[in-house]
Amino acid sequence: MELVRATEAAAIRSAPFIGKGDKLAADGAAVDAMRKFLGTVNFSGLVVIGEGEKDNAPMLFNGEVVGNGQGPACDIAVDPIDGTSLTAAGRGHAISMIAVADRGTMLDASSVFYMEKLVAGHEGIGVLDIRQSIAENIRALAAVKKKPIDEMRVAVLDRPRHEGLIAEIRATGAGTRLILDGDVAGGINAARHDSRIDLCVGTGGSPEGVATACAVKALGGFIQGRLAPGSDEERARGAAAGLKFDHVYEADELVRSDNTFFVATGVTDGELVRGVRRERGIITTESIVLRSRSGTIRRVTADHLENKWLDS
């Protein structure tokens, strides 16, 4: 619940910027709020996946230590707004998120920006493989789910680099769910038992892949990742950091801990969580809390008195 307070705060503070066209202002407000509330949490959290650099505070930078220093030592991944462009445009599916695992267990993939990812529910374990073609994976997953291929839905980031992938998906008879931004939520929706998304594929941010793995492990789902450096220089940086190329990272390599937490609060409405609402002096937020060790999925709806946020 302490972590939920931090994502709630980030979502609430970014809400006034929804649809205003200024993603930097929205992100800045969310970062400030998240940092403030993380400082009250009973843990020593090392930011393995953050944003910005130390000299550009108040960004939550990689290597920063947050929390009150009491309680367990943890690795954390933060994204005050996953979907800043969505927020600025007033589109759906933007979230504020925090992922937590035991100290030293999160893969630090920050030196390589992109990662190819394949995410599904528990049915994908032992069935899917990122080294197979997307057509083979769709057919294999449809068979184990006992679902017609033309009812399969595959989430993909809507980017020019995915034009060929999208065409391959549609050639199988499956449908696509094109994501404008924020593939963390797309991956989680693919792993949920009650989602209309069967699979999430494509190349997105490496840090987001690690954060998604924390959630997928809590959902008992399937995830694989393969680093996709954009240049020889980036490949060299990754190699110097100990990263492996032409290697498939399984869930337990992305996050080695079996005790992961994932918390997200909706900024704008999406399939995962509803966005922030204001009505008659009340701010309403919806959050999801996942924990791998207990295998629990909790939804938290909270009403906040607006006047308490005026000067906080």
XYZ file of C-alpha atoms in Angstrom:
312
model
C 0.000 0.000 0.000
C 2.946 2.335 0.529
C 3.934 1.816 -3.090
C 0.356 2.436 -4.209
C 0.464 5.841 -2.534
C 3.443 6.759 -4.708
C 1.796 5.743 -8.000
C -1.496 7.352 -6.941
C 0.344 10.603 -6.221
C 2.108 10.550 -9.587
C -1.156 9.878 -11.427
C -3.074 12.581 -9.547
C -0.377 15.204 -10.107
C -0.167 14.444 -13.823
C -3.943 14.490 -14.350
C -4.246 18.279 -14.872
C -1.965 17.911 -17.903
C -4.078 15.276 -19.668
C -4.831 16.453 -23.196
C -2.866 19.695 -22.783
C -0.113 18.748 -25.234
C 2.801 19.156 -22.810
C 4.243 15.733 -22.025
C 7.299 17.174 -20.248
C 5.125 19.103 -17.784
C 3.014 16.010 -17.115
C 6.094 13.846 -16.597
C 7.765 16.429 -14.357
C 4.722 16.668 -12.096
C 4.510 12.874 -11.853
C 8.216 12.482 -11.078
C 8.122 15.087 -8.308
C 5.118 13.426 -6.687
C 6.507 9.909 -6.941
C 9.871 10.906 -5.497
C 8.185 12.615 -2.527
C 6.051 9.600 -1.624
C 8.794 7.032 -2.235
C 10.796 8.834 0.427
C 8.263 7.667 3.023
C 8.330 3.954 2.101
C 9.907 1.490 4.551
C 12.644 0.152 2.303
C 16.012 0.967 0.789
C 15.232 1.032 -2.910
C 17.969 1.186 -5.531
C 16.638 2.576 -8.809
C 17.827 0.078 -11.433
C 15.408 1.382 -14.037
C 14.624 5.076 -13.848
C 14.807 8.089 -16.083
C 17.073 11.084 -16.426
C 20.546 11.559 -15.021
C 21.710 12.599 -11.579
C 22.557 16.123 -12.725
C 19.037 16.562 -14.056
C 17.202 16.050 -10.741
C 14.323 15.812 -9.924
C 14.283 12.926 -12.405
C 14.445 9.514 -10.735
C 17.825 8.472 -12.088
C 19.473 5.064 -12.338
C 21.523 4.410 -9.214
C 19.474 6.696 -6.967
C 18.512 5.299 -3.563
C 14.970 6.016 -2.407
C 12.902 5.135 0.643
C 13.450 5.893 4.318
C 16.307 3.383 4.621
C 14.358 1.070 6.930
C 13.133 -2.358 5.921
C 14.341 -4.563 3.044
C 16.930 -3.667 0.407
C 15.299 -3.777 -3.017
C 15.831 -3.110 -6.701
C 13.138 -0.894 -8.155
C 11.979 0.119 -11.604
C 9.955 3.293 -11.877
C 8.060 5.046 -14.618
C 6.039 7.947 -13.211
C 4.136 7.964 -16.506
C 4.381 5.074 -18.925
C 2.738 6.855 -21.831
C 3.663 10.533 -21.583
C 2.609 11.126 -25.202
C -0.710 9.414 -24.491
C -1.235 11.685 -21.498
C -0.380 14.833 -23.427
C -2.730 13.837 -26.248
C -5.547 12.792 -23.909
C -5.432 9.199 -25.152
C -6.010 6.080 -23.072
C -3.721 3.486 -21.488
C -1.249 5.775 -19.666
C -0.213 4.466 -16.235
C 2.103 5.324 -13.366
C 4.087 2.259 -12.318
C 6.634 0.848 -9.873
C 8.166 -2.629 -9.958
C 10.148 -4.012 -7.012
C 12.332 -7.103 -6.501
C 14.996 -8.257 -4.058
C 18.258 -6.285 -4.221
C 20.575 -7.369 -7.018
C 18.013 -9.407 -8.961
C 16.818 -7.065 -11.740
C 18.676 -7.145 -15.034
C 20.193 -3.726 -15.695
C 19.622 -3.435 -19.434
C 19.820 0.364 -19.508
C 22.884 0.425 -21.797
C 20.828 -1.078 -24.661
C 17.677 0.877 -25.404
C 15.597 -1.717 -27.282
C 14.518 -5.262 -26.581
C 12.437 -7.647 -28.657
C 9.713 -9.100 -26.400
C 7.184 -11.913 -26.426
C 4.570 -11.988 -23.640
C 1.553 -14.200 -22.982
C -0.363 -15.890 -20.201
C 0.568 -19.153 -18.496
C -0.544 -21.096 -21.564
C 2.560 -19.860 -23.355
C 5.003 -21.614 -20.998
C 6.713 -24.445 -22.849
C 4.778 -23.558 -26.001
C 6.040 -20.184 -27.240
C 9.561 -19.310 -28.318
C 10.760 -15.927 -29.557
C 13.071 -17.753 -31.990
C 10.058 -19.111 -33.866
C 8.161 -17.081 -36.439
C 5.199 -15.082 -35.195
C 2.917 -17.330 -37.276
C 4.229 -20.450 -35.522
C 3.755 -18.819 -32.130
C 0.212 -17.688 -32.880
C -0.789 -21.149 -34.107
C 0.839 -22.854 -31.108
C -0.838 -20.542 -28.598
C -4.224 -20.804 -30.319
C -3.998 -24.601 -30.166
C -3.221 -24.757 -26.453
C -5.898 -22.163 -25.683
C -8.356 -24.076 -27.898
C -9.206 -20.825 -29.630
C -9.795 -20.183 -33.341
C -6.934 -18.226 -34.886
C -9.311 -15.591 -36.217
C -10.285 -14.833 -32.602
C -6.672 -14.347 -31.470
C -5.637 -10.770 -30.661
C -2.000 -9.677 -30.677
C -0.833 -6.395 -29.158
C 1.957 -4.573 -31.026
C 3.418 -1.093 -30.733
C 2.272 0.922 -33.756
C 5.696 1.799 -35.174
C 7.157 1.758 -38.699
C 9.643 -0.925 -37.596
C 6.709 -3.283 -36.998
C 5.052 -2.984 -40.411
C 6.327 -6.406 -41.507
C 5.442 -7.993 -38.160
C 1.906 -6.610 -38.295
C 1.466 -7.948 -41.820
C 2.666 -11.407 -40.700
C 0.223 -11.437 -37.783
C -2.714 -10.508 -39.994
C -1.682 -13.055 -42.634
C -2.352 -15.830 -40.093
C -5.930 -14.622 -39.704
C -5.326 -13.197 -36.227
C -6.162 -9.600 -35.370
C -3.902 -6.896 -34.017
C -4.361 -4.477 -31.161
C -2.063 -1.591 -32.097
C -0.575 0.218 -29.103
C 0.277 3.887 -29.543
C 2.611 3.930 -26.534
C 3.216 2.179 -23.219
C 3.971 -1.473 -23.938
C 4.211 -2.354 -20.221
C 0.429 -2.304 -19.984
C 0.229 -4.215 -23.282
C 2.424 -6.982 -21.903
C 0.503 -7.211 -18.655
C -2.793 -7.413 -20.512
C -1.413 -10.301 -22.582
C -0.503 -12.182 -19.375
C -3.816 -11.569 -17.578
C -6.328 -14.409 -17.473
C -9.290 -12.081 -18.072
C -7.896 -9.997 -20.930
C -8.977 -9.916 -24.566
C -5.291 -9.769 -25.569
C -3.667 -13.166 -26.193
C -0.123 -12.125 -27.037
C 2.097 -9.029 -26.956
C 5.043 -8.935 -29.359
C 7.544 -6.547 -30.873
C 10.498 -4.354 -30.083
C 10.183 -1.791 -27.304
C 12.231 -0.388 -24.456
C 14.595 -2.764 -22.643
C 13.882 -1.232 -19.208
C 10.157 -1.676 -19.829
C 10.827 -5.342 -20.577
C 12.373 -5.862 -17.153
C 9.518 -4.023 -15.427
C 6.997 -6.102 -17.366
C 8.780 -9.277 -16.232
C 8.107 -8.354 -12.579
C 4.395 -8.193 -13.335
C 4.341 -11.278 -15.546
C 6.024 -13.377 -12.840
C 3.305 -12.303 -10.417
C 0.661 -13.318 -12.954
C 2.282 -16.692 -13.617
C 2.643 -15.754 -17.264
C 5.254 -16.119 -19.989
C 7.865 -13.616 -21.144
C 11.019 -13.771 -23.241
C 13.280 -10.945 -24.334
C 16.136 -10.517 -26.794
C 18.264 -7.371 -26.842
C 18.168 -5.338 -30.058
C 21.088 -2.868 -30.171
C 20.744 -0.103 -32.727
C 24.453 0.329 -33.437
C 27.860 -1.258 -32.966
C 28.576 1.367 -30.309
C 25.475 0.392 -28.340
C 26.349 -3.289 -28.657
C 29.842 -2.553 -27.298
C 28.373 -0.642 -24.333
C 26.029 -3.515 -23.588
C 28.806 -6.077 -23.802
C 30.928 -3.987 -21.431
C 27.981 -4.002 -19.000
C 27.823 -7.802 -19.131
C 24.746 -8.070 -21.357
C 24.358 -10.968 -23.774
C 23.378 -10.656 -27.416
C 21.822 -13.287 -29.656
C 20.584 -14.682 -26.354
C 17.002 -15.238 -25.233
C 16.426 -13.838 -21.761
C 13.841 -15.886 -19.889
C 11.697 -14.491 -17.062
C 14.105 -15.691 -14.369
C 16.993 -13.930 -16.112
C 15.154 -10.647 -16.523
C 14.298 -10.776 -12.806
C 15.949 -13.474 -10.721
C 13.805 -12.926 -7.621
C 10.710 -15.008 -6.880
C 9.401 -12.136 -4.755
C 8.407 -9.376 -7.156
C 5.865 -6.609 -6.780
C 4.247 -4.548 -9.499
C 2.030 -1.558 -8.803
C 0.283 0.641 -11.357
C -2.255 3.455 -11.116
C -4.216 4.634 -14.133
C -3.522 8.108 -15.463
C -5.930 7.813 -18.393
C -8.534 5.101 -18.981
C -7.242 1.774 -20.230
C -7.978 -1.933 -20.235
C -5.661 -2.488 -17.264
C -6.931 0.292 -14.966
C -9.206 3.323 -15.163
C -7.731 6.789 -15.199
C -7.928 9.592 -12.642
C -11.375 11.118 -12.124
C -12.380 14.368 -10.424
C -15.936 15.054 -9.330
C -17.417 17.289 -6.617
C -14.224 17.649 -4.634
C -13.304 13.946 -4.850
C -10.409 12.481 -6.837
C -10.844 8.791 -7.654
C -7.966 6.518 -8.638
C -7.785 2.868 -9.629
C -4.649 0.773 -9.109
C -3.519 -2.803 -9.543
C -1.094 -4.528 -7.158
C 0.617 -7.781 -8.151
C 2.892 -9.963 -6.001
C 4.655 -13.072 -7.277
C 5.361 -14.859 -3.993
C 1.719 -14.911 -2.949
C 0.327 -15.021 -6.482
C -2.160 -12.279 -5.673
C -3.772 -9.666 -7.878
C -5.406 -6.821 -5.991
C -7.349 -3.885 -7.351
C -7.449 -0.756 -5.254
C -10.018 1.963 -5.844
C -9.452 5.032 -3.715
C -11.348 8.275 -3.192
C -9.146 11.230 -2.206
C -10.409 14.541 -0.830
C -9.294 17.084 -3.415
C -8.633 19.802 -0.842
C -5.955 17.598 0.764
C -3.985 17.763 -2.487
C -4.085 21.534 -2.957
C -0.983 22.206 -0.895
C 0.518 18.717 -0.534
